[in-house]
């Protein structure tokens, strides 16, 4: 005897089967609808035609700019005080090496590691005049003996020649007696334009601690740019 098992639509089993079929159908339909909807692929960026709100005013951005400017000023001050400084040439005493209104870069660190040497161009505050710095060339250093004979410079009895210098080297002050021995811790400086320079021939040797720095670069005007030995 063959028995058949039928399921009534109204039975609980029939209801569960119909629910599974309906849910599966809805899931497929929902997925197809979502896949065909453009908004599913829309990004957060606004369309070209949509108005874009302007960025709100930001005090933080202003503060960052102010901080950057303050840092730049601090760095500039530190460099000027301890490393390098820009100096404008105001005398004609170094022509033609340096002309009036030339601008030079002065190193303040060179003489922390080395001593001034003959031939160095230095910026210093002379003991007789502190209103403006002087720019001269060191021609003799501590312990050397300077003489001026026949319009020429002699150091330790030998002619000391600087190719950049021109004009005769004459005495400028009766108070400076030659031969003149440069004291310890001092230097003797002269301008390259020998006949138009107020220098150590007038006010004597100067202390090393009056030196501001060593001229390492003439950068203005640009067509006269040159690096000096440093």
Coordinates of C-alpha atoms in Angstrom, one line a residue:
X1 CA 0.0 0.0 0.0
X2 CA 1.5 3.2 -1.1
X3 CA 1.0 6.2 1.0
X4 CA 1.5 9.7 -0.2
X5 CA 2.3 12.6 2.1
X6 CA 0.7 15.9 1.1
X7 CA 1.3 19.2 2.6
X8 CA -1.5 21.5 3.2
X9 CA -1.0 25.1 2.2
X10 CA -2.5 26.1 5.4
X11 CA -0.2 24.0 7.5
X12 CA 2.8 25.4 9.3
X13 CA 5.2 23.6 7.0
X14 CA 3.6 25.1 3.9
X15 CA 3.8 28.6 5.4
X16 CA 7.5 28.2 6.1
X17 CA 8.2 27.1 2.6
X18 CA 6.3 30.0 1.1
X19 CA 8.1 32.4 3.4
X20 CA 11.5 31.1 2.2
X21 CA 10.5 31.5 -1.4
X22 CA 9.1 35.0 -0.9
X23 CA 12.2 36.2 1.0
X24 CA 14.6 34.7 -1.6
X25 CA 12.6 36.4 -4.3
X26 CA 12.6 39.7 -2.5
X27 CA 16.4 39.5 -1.9
X28 CA 17.1 39.0 -5.6
X29 CA 14.8 41.8 -6.5
X30 CA 16.3 44.2 -4.0
X31 CA 19.8 43.4 -5.2
X32 CA 18.9 44.0 -8.8
X33 CA 17.2 47.3 -7.9
X34 CA 20.2 48.5 -5.9
X35 CA 22.6 47.5 -8.7
X36 CA 20.6 49.5 -11.2
X37 CA 20.3 52.6 -9.0
X38 CA 22.9 55.3 -9.9
X39 CA 23.0 56.5 -6.3
X40 CA 24.8 53.3 -5.3
X41 CA 27.9 54.5 -7.2
X42 CA 27.7 58.2 -6.3
X43 CA 30.8 59.6 -4.6
X44 CA 31.0 62.3 -1.9
X45 CA 32.3 64.8 -4.4
X46 CA 29.7 67.3 -5.6
X47 CA 28.7 67.5 -9.2
X48 CA 30.1 70.3 -11.3
X49 CA 26.7 71.8 -11.5
X50 CA 26.1 71.8 -7.7
X51 CA 27.0 74.9 -5.7
X52 CA 30.1 74.4 -3.5
X53 CA 30.2 75.9 -0.1
X54 CA 33.1 78.2 0.6
X55 CA 35.7 77.1 3.2
X56 CA 34.9 78.7 6.6
X57 CA 37.3 81.3 8.0
X58 CA 40.0 79.5 10.0
X59 CA 41.8 81.2 12.8
X60 CA 44.1 78.1 12.9
X61 CA 45.4 78.9 9.4
X62 CA 46.1 82.5 10.4
X63 CA 47.9 81.3 13.5
X64 CA 50.0 78.9 11.4
X65 CA 51.0 81.8 9.1
X66 CA 51.9 84.0 12.0
X67 CA 54.0 81.2 13.6
X68 CA 55.9 80.6 10.3
X69 CA 56.7 84.3 10.0
X70 CA 57.8 84.6 13.6
X71 CA 60.1 81.5 13.1
X72 CA 61.6 83.1 10.0
X73 CA 62.3 86.3 11.9
X74 CA 63.9 84.4 14.8
X75 CA 66.1 82.4 12.4
X76 CA 67.2 85.6 10.6
X77 CA 68.1 87.3 13.9
X78 CA 70.1 84.3 15.1
X79 CA 72.0 84.1 11.8
X80 CA 72.7 87.9 11.9
X81 CA 73.9 87.8 15.5
X82 CA 76.0 84.6 15.4
X83 CA 76.7 83.4 11.9
X84 CA 76.6 85.9 9.0
X85 CA 75.5 89.4 8.3
X86 CA 75.1 91.7 5.3
X87 CA 77.2 94.9 5.3
X88 CA 77.1 97.8 2.9
X89 CA 80.4 99.3 1.9
X90 CA 80.3 103.0 2.7
X91 CA 83.9 104.1 2.1
X92 CA 86.1 104.2 -1.0
X93 CA 89.1 102.9 0.8
X94 CA 88.8 99.4 -0.6
X95 CA 88.5 100.4 -4.3
X96 CA 88.6 98.6 -6.6
X97 CA 88.2 95.4 -4.7
X98 CA 85.1 96.8 -3.0
X99 CA 83.3 99.9 -4.3
X100 CA 81.1 102.3 -2.4
X101 CA 77.5 100.8 -2.0
X102 CA 78.7 97.3 -2.7
X103 CA 77.1 94.7 -0.4
X104 CA 79.1 91.9 1.1
X105 CA 78.4 88.9 3.2
X106 CA 80.4 88.7 6.4
X107 CA 81.1 85.5 8.3
X108 CA 81.1 85.7 12.0
X109 CA 82.2 82.1 12.6
X110 CA 85.6 82.0 10.8
X111 CA 87.6 83.4 13.6
X112 CA 86.1 81.1 16.2
X113 CA 88.2 78.3 14.7
X114 CA 91.1 80.2 13.0
X115 CA 93.1 83.3 13.6
X116 CA 93.0 86.4 11.3
X117 CA 95.6 86.2 8.6
X118 CA 97.3 88.8 6.4
X119 CA 95.2 89.3 3.3
X120 CA 91.9 88.7 5.0
X121 CA 89.3 91.4 4.4
X122 CA 87.5 92.2 7.6
X123 CA 84.7 94.3 9.0
X124 CA 85.5 95.8 12.4
X125 CA 84.6 98.6 14.7
X126 CA 87.7 100.8 15.1
X127 CA 88.5 102.1 18.6
X128 CA 88.3 105.7 17.3
X129 CA 84.9 105.6 15.6
X130 CA 82.0 103.3 16.5
X131 CA 79.4 105.0 14.3
X132 CA 80.0 102.8 11.3
X133 CA 82.0 99.6 10.7
X134 CA 85.2 99.8 8.7
X135 CA 86.1 97.4 5.9
X136 CA 89.9 96.9 5.5
X137 CA 92.4 94.3 4.6
X138 CA 94.7 92.8 7.3
X139 CA 98.3 93.4 6.3
X140 CA 100.0 92.3 9.5
X141 CA 99.1 90.3 12.6
X142 CA 100.3 90.0 16.2
X143 CA 104.0 89.8 16.6
X144 CA 104.9 91.2 13.1
X145 CA 106.7 94.4 12.5
X146 CA 105.4 96.9 10.0
X147 CA 107.5 99.5 8.1
X148 CA 106.6 102.0 5.4
X149 CA 109.5 102.8 3.2
X150 CA 109.6 104.6 -0.2
X151 CA 105.8 104.3 -0.4
X152 CA 105.8 100.5 0.1
X153 CA 104.7 98.2 2.9
X154 CA 107.3 96.0 4.6
X155 CA 106.6 93.4 7.2
X156 CA 109.4 91.8 9.2
X157 CA 111.9 93.5 6.9
X158 CA 110.4 92.1 3.7
X159 CA 108.2 93.7 1.0
X160 CA 104.6 92.6 1.5
X161 CA 102.7 92.9 -1.7
X162 CA 99.0 92.6 -2.3
X163 CA 98.0 92.6 -6.0
X164 CA 94.7 94.3 -5.2
X165 CA 96.3 97.3 -3.5
X166 CA 97.3 100.4 -5.4
X167 CA 98.8 103.8 -4.6
X168 CA 101.7 104.6 -2.3
X169 CA 101.7 103.6 1.3
X170 CA 102.5 106.7 3.3
X171 CA 102.5 107.5 7.0
X172 CA 99.3 109.1 8.2
X173 CA 100.0 110.0 11.8
X174 CA 103.1 111.2 13.7
X175 CA 101.9 109.2 16.7
X176 CA 102.6 105.9 14.8
X177 CA 106.3 105.3 15.0
X178 CA 108.0 102.8 12.6
X179 CA 109.2 100.2 12.7
X180 CA 105.9 99.4 14.4
X181 CA 105.4 96.0 16.1
X182 CA 101.9 94.8 16.2
X183 CA 101.0 93.9 19.9
X184 CA 99.6 90.5 20.9
X185 CA 95.9 90.2 20.2
X186 CA 96.0 93.0 17.6
X187 CA 96.0 93.4 13.8
X188 CA 97.3 96.0 11.4
X189 CA 94.8 96.9 8.6
X190 CA 95.0 99.0 5.5
X191 CA 92.7 99.9 2.6
X192 CA 93.5 98.6 -0.9
X193 CA 93.1 102.2 -2.1
X194 CA 96.2 103.3 -0.2
X195 CA 96.0 107.0 -0.8
X196 CA 92.3 107.3 0.2
X197 CA 92.1 105.2 3.3
X198 CA 92.0 106.0 7.0
X199 CA 93.4 102.9 8.6
X200 CA 96.0 101.6 11.0
X201 CA 98.5 104.1 9.6
X202 CA 96.2 106.7 11.3
X203 CA 94.8 105.0 14.4
X204 CA 97.2 102.1 14.9
X205 CA 96.7 98.4 15.4
X206 CA 93.3 97.2 16.5
X207 CA 92.2 94.5 18.9
X208 CA 91.0 91.2 17.5
X209 CA 87.8 91.5 19.6
X210 CA 86.9 94.6 17.5
X211 CA 86.4 92.4 14.4
X212 CA 82.8 91.7 13.4
X213 CA 83.7 89.2 10.8
X214 CA 85.5 88.2 7.7
X215 CA 84.2 89.2 4.2
X216 CA 83.5 86.0 2.3
X217 CA 81.3 87.2 -0.6
X218 CA 80.5 90.3 -2.6
X219 CA 77.0 89.7 -3.9
X220 CA 75.8 93.1 -4.9
X221 CA 75.7 94.3 -7.6
X222 CA 75.1 90.9 -9.2
X223 CA 77.5 91.6 -12.1
X224 CA 80.3 92.0 -9.5
X225 CA 79.6 88.8 -7.5
X226 CA 82.7 87.2 -6.2
X227 CA 83.7 84.8 -3.5
X228 CA 86.8 85.6 -1.4
X229 CA 89.0 83.0 0.2
X230 CA 87.3 81.5 3.2

